[in-house]
Coordinates of C-alpha atoms in Angstrom, one line a residue:
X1 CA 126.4 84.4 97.4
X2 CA 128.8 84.3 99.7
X3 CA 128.7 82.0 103.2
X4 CA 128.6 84.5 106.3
X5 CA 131.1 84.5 109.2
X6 CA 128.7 83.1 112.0
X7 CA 130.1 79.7 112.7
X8 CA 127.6 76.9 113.1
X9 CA 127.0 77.1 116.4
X10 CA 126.2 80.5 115.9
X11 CA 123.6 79.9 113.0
X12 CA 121.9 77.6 115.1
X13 CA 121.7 80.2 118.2
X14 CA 120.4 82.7 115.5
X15 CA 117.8 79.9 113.9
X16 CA 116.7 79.3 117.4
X17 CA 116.5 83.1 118.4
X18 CA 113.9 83.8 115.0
X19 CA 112.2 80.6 116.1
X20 CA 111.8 82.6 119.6
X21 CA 110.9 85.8 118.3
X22 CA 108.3 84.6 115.9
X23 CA 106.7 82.7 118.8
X24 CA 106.4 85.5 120.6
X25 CA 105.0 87.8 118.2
X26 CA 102.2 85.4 116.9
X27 CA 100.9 84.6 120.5
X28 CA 100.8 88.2 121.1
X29 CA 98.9 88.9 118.0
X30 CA 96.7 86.3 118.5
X31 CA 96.2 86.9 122.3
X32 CA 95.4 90.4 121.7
X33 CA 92.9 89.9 119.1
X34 CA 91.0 88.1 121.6
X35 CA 91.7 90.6 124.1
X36 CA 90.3 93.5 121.5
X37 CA 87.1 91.7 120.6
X38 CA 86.6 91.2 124.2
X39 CA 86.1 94.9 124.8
X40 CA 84.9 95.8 121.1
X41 CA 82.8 94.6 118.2
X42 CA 84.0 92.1 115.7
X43 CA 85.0 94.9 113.3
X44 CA 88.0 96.2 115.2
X45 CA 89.6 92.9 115.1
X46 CA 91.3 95.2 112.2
X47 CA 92.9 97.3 115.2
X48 CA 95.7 94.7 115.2
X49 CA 96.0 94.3 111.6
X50 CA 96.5 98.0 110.7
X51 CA 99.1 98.2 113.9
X52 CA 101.2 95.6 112.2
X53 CA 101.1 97.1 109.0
X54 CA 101.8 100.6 110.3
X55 CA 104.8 99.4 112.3
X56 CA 105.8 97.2 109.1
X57 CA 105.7 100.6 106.8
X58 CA 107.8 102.5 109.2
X59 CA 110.8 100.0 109.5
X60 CA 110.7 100.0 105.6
X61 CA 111.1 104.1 105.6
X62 CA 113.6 104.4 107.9
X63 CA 115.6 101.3 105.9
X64 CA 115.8 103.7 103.3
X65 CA 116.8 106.6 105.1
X66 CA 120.0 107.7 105.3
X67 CA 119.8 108.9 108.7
X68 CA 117.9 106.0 110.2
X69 CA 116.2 106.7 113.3
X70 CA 115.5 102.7 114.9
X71 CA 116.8 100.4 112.2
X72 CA 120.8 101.5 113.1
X73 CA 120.6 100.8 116.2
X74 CA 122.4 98.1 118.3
X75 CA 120.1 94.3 118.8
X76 CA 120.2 95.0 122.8
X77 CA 118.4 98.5 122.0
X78 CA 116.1 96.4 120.3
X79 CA 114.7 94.6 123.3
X80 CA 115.0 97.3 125.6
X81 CA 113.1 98.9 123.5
X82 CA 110.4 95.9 123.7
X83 CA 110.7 95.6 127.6
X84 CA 109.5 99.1 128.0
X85 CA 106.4 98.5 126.1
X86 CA 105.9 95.5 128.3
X87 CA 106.4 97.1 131.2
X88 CA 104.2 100.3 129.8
X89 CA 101.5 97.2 129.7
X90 CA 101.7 95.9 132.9
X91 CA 101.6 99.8 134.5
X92 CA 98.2 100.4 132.7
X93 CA 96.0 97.3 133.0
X94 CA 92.8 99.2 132.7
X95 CA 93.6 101.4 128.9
X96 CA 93.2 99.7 126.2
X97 CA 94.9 102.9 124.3
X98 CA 97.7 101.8 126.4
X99 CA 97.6 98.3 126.0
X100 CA 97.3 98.7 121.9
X101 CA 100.4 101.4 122.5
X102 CA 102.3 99.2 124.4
X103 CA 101.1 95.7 121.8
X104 CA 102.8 98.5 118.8
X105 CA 105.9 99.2 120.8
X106 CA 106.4 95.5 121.4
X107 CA 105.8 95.0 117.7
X108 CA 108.4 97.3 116.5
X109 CA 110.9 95.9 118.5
X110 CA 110.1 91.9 117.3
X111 CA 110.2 93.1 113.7
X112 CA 113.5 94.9 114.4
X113 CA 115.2 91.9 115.5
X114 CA 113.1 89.5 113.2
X115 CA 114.5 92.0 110.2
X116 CA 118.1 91.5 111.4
X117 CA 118.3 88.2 112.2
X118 CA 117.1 87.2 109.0
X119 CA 119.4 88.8 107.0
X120 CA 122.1 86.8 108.7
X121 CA 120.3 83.8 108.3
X122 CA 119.7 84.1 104.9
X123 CA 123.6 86.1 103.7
X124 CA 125.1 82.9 105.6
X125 CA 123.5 80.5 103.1
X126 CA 125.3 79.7 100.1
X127 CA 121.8 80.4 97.9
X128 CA 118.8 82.1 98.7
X129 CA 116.4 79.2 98.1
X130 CA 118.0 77.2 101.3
X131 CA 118.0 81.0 103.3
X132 CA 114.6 81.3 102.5
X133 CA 113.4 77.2 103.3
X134 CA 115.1 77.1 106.7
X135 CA 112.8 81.2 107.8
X136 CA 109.7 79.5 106.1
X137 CA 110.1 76.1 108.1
X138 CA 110.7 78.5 111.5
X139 CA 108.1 80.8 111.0
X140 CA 105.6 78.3 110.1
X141 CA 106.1 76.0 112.7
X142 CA 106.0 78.9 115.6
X143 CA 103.5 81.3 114.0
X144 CA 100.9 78.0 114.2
X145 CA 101.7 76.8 117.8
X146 CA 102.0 80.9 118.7
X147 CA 97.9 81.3 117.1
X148 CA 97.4 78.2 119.0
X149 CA 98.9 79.3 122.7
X150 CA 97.2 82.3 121.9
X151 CA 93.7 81.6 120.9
X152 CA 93.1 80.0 123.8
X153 CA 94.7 82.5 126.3
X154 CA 92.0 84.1 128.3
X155 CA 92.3 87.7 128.9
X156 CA 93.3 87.8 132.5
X157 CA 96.3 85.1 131.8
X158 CA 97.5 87.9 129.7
X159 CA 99.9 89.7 132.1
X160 CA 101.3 86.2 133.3
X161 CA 102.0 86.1 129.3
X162 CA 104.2 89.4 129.4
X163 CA 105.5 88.9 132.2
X164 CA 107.1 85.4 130.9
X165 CA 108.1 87.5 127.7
X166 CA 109.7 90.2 130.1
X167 CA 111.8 87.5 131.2
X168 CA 112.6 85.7 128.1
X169 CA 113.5 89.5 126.6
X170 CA 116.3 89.8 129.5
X171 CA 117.5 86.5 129.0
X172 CA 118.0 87.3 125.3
X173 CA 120.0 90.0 126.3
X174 CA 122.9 87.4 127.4
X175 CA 122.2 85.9 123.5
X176 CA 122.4 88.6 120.9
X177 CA 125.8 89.5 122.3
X178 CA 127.2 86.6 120.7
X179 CA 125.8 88.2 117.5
X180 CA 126.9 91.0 115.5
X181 CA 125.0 92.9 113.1
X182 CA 125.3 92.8 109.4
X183 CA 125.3 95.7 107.6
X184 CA 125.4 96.6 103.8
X185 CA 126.7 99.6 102.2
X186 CA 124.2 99.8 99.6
X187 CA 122.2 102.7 99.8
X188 CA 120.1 102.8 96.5
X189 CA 116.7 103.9 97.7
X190 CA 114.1 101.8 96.4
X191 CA 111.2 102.9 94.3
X192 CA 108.9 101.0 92.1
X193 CA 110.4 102.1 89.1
X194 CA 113.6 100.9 90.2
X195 CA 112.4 97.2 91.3
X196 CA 112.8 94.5 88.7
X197 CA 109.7 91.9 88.4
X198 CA 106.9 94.2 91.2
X199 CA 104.0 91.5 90.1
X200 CA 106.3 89.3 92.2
X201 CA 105.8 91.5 95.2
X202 CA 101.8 91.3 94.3
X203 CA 101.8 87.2 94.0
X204 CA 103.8 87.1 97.4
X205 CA 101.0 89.4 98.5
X206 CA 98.3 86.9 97.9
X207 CA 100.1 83.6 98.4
X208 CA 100.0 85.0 101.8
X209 CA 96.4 86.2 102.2
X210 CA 95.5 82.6 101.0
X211 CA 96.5 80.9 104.4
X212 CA 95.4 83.9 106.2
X213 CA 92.1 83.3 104.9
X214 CA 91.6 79.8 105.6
X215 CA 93.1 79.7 108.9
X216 CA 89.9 81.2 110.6
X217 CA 87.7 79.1 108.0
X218 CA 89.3 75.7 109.5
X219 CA 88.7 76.9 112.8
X220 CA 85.2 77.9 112.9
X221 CA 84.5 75.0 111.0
X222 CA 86.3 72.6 113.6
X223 CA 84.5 74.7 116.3
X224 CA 80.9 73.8 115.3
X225 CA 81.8 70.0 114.6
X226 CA 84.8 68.5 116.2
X227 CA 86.2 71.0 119.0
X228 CA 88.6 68.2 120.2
X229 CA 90.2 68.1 116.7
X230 CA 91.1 72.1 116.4
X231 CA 94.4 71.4 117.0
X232 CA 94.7 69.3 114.2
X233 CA 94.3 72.1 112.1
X234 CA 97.4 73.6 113.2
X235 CA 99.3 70.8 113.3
X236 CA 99.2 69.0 110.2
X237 CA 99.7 72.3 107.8
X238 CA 103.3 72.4 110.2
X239 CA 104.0 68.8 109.6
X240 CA 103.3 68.8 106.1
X241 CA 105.2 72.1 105.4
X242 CA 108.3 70.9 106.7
X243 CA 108.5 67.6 104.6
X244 CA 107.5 69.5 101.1
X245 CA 109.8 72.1 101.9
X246 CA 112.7 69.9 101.5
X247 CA 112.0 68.3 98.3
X248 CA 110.1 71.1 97.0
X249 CA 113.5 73.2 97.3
X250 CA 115.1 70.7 94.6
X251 CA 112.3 70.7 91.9
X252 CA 111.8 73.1 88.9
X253 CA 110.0 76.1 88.8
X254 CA 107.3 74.3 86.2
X255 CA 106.7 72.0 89.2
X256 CA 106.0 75.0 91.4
X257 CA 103.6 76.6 89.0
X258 CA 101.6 72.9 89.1
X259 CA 101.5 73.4 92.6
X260 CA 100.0 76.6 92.3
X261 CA 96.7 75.0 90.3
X262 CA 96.6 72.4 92.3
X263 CA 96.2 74.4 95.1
X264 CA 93.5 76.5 93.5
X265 CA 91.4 73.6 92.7
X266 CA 91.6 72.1 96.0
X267 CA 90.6 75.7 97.2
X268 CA 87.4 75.6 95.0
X269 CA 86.7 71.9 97.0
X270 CA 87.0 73.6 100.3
X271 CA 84.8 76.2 99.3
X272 CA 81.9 73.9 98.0
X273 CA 82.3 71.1 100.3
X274 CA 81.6 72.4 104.2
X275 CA 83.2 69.5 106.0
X276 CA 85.2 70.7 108.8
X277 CA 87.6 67.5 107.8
X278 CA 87.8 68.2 104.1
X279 CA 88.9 72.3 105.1
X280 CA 91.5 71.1 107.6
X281 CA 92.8 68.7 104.7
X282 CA 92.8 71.7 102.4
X283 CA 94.7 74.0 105.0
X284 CA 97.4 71.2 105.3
X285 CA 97.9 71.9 101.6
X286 CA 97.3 74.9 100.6
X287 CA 100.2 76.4 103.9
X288 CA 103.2 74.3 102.4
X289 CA 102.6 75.5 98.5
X290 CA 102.1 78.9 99.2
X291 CA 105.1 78.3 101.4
X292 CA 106.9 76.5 98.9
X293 CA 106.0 79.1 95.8
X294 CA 107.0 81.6 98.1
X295 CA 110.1 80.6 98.4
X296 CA 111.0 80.2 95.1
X297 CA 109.6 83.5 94.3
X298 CA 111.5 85.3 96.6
X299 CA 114.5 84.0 95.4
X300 CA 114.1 84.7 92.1
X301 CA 113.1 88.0 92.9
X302 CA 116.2 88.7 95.2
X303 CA 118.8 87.8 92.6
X304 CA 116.8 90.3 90.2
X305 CA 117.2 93.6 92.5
X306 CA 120.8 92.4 94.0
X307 CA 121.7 96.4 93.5
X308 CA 119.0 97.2 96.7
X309 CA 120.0 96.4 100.4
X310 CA 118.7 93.3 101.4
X311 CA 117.5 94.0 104.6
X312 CA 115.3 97.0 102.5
X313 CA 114.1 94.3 100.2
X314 CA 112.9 92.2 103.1
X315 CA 111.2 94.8 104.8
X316 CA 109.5 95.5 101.5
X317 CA 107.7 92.2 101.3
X318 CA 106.9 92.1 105.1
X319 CA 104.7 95.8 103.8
X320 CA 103.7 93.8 101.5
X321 CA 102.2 90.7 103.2
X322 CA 100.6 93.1 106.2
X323 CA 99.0 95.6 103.7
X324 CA 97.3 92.7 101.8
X325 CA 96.2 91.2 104.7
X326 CA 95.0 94.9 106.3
X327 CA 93.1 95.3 102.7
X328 CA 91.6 91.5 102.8
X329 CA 90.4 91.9 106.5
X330 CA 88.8 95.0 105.7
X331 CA 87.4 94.1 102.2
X332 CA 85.8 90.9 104.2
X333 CA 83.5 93.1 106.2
X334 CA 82.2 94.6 103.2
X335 CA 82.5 91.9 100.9
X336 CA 80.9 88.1 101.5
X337 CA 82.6 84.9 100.8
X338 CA 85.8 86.9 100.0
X339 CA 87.7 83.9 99.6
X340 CA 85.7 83.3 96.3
X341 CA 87.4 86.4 94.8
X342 CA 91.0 85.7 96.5
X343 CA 90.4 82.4 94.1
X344 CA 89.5 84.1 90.9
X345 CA 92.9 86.4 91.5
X346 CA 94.6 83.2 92.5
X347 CA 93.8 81.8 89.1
X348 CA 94.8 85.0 86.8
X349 CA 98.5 85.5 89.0
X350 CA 98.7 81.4 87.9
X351 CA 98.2 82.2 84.2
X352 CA 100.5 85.4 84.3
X353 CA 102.9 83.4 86.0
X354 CA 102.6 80.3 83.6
X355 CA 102.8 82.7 80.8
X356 CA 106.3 84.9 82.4
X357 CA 107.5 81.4 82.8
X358 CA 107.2 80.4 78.9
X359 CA 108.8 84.3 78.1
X360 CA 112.0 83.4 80.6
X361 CA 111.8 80.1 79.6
X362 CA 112.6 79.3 83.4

């Protein structure tokens, strides 16, 4: 693969830009899934959910378009775009149809820029594994301190909290002129008969519904028996993800696929044992493996479907990842202890994998 034409000034600007962006968008998800279970019942926490997935399926159409309607346009449009829908916040304090309008408009415009920026992250790599390691190391380490900040924002600091975005959106605007966008002239549409290795796509799914899952276990937890320790819980998963991540990028794939049982069985101990210490313990691990499998998978399964676009193919597993979470959040309602059966599917995408793994002889 070859290295991009940002210089390395430039990569860091862009490193520090998705570092940014993710910040923002996790302490706006987090800060309005407070603010919606403030004025609703517990059930339509899923209002957020199915926003993100919705705004996540319509990038990934209009990738594949020929005529694209948001994706071709320029970054600055981009956050123009997400100042109106701050703005279109701060004029309606008192509609929450406005305020969830406004939370999808912002939305759109964070993914748009996340999806760009990470393609030139990741094409000026020289291999997808170390593209992939440096986005997992940034998005873990803002998405925790962003569900942090914004767990613990009450609902009237909330303006104060886009109005500080406001600002750092028209400060970005100096920023992404320094950066150009990278296009592709690939235009194979992609299809599921067309995508080499989907069950990859599915594992990705539920490697990410695994910290999802255990993220509000840990806190709950930590909530009934040692409040002054919740940070902890956010903390250490960071820490430990970003010293695996560099040795984990170096090891085999038969190394990964241990991981991945180890993980379940220390799943199976957080389940039985209730201790708010042993669950933040199996949060620490459980983040950098599904990280670190991640990563590996999504390398593998890049350099399989090279013919696609690769900002397409990115946008594919963000639907992905917001889909199975949309599905999981609603399936928990219904279904108790639905961690149990995220387990039991953990365990059977380990054996299929163990077994593909013999077949390649990876």
């Amino acid at each position: 693969m070859k290295i991009g034409r940002f210089q390395k000034n430039e990569i860091r600007l862009l490193s520090g830009y998705y570092l940014m962006l993710i910040l923002i968008d996790s302490t706006m998800y987090s800060a309005f899934t407070m603010m919606i279970l403030s004025y609703f019942s517990n059930q339509l926490k899923l209002l957020i959910l199915g926003i993100e997935s919705l705004v996540a399926i319509f990038i990934f159409i209009d990738t594949n378009r020929k005529k694209k309607m948001l994706v071709g346009l320029k970054l600055q449009d981009y956050i123009y775009l997400g100042e109106f829908g701050l703005i279109l916040f701060l004029c309606f304090p008192n509609s929450i149809f406005i305020k969830c309008f406004s939370y999808a408009i912002v939305t759109l415009s964070t993914s748009l820029l996340v999806l760009d920026i990470s393609k030139s992250i990741i094409i000026q790599q020289s291999q997808f594994e170390i593209g992939f390691m440096k986005l997992a190391n940034l998005k873990t380490f803002a998405t925790l301190i962003g569900f942090g900040i914004g767990g613990i924002l009450n609902a009237q600091f909330i303006p104060s909290l886009i109005i500080l975005i406001m600002i750092v959106f028209a400060v970005s605007l100096i920023l992404v002129n320094r950066f150009s966008k990278v296009d592709s002239h690939k235009s194979l549409t992609i299809s599921i008969g067309k995508i080499e290795d989907i069950f990859t796509v599915f594992v990705l799914g539920i490697l990410t519904a695994n910290t999802s899952v255990w993220v509000p276990i840990v806190a709950v937890s930590l909530q009934h028996q040692y409040v002054h320790l919740t940070v902890i819980a956010f903390v250490l998963p960071g820490v430990l993800t970003l010293i695996l991540m560099r040795w984990l990028i170096k090891v085999p794939t038969v190394i990964i696929l241990i991981l991945f049982v180890v993980q379940s069985l220390i799943m199976i101990i957080g389940f039985i044992n209730q201790s708010a210490i042993v669950q933040t313990f199996c949060l620490a691990f459980i983040v950098p493996t599904s990280l670190s499998i991640s990563v590996h998978l999504r390398s593998q399964f890049f350099k399989k479907n090279t013919i696609f676009d690769l900002k397409s193919l990115i946008q594919l597993l963000s639907v992905n990842s917001n889909t199975v979470l949309f599905v999981l959040a609603i399936l928990s309602i219904i279904v108790p202890n639905i961690g149990i059966y995220l387990l039991l599917v953990n365990m059977v995408s380990m054996i299929i994998l163990v077994i593909k793994s013999q077949k390649e002889k990876l």
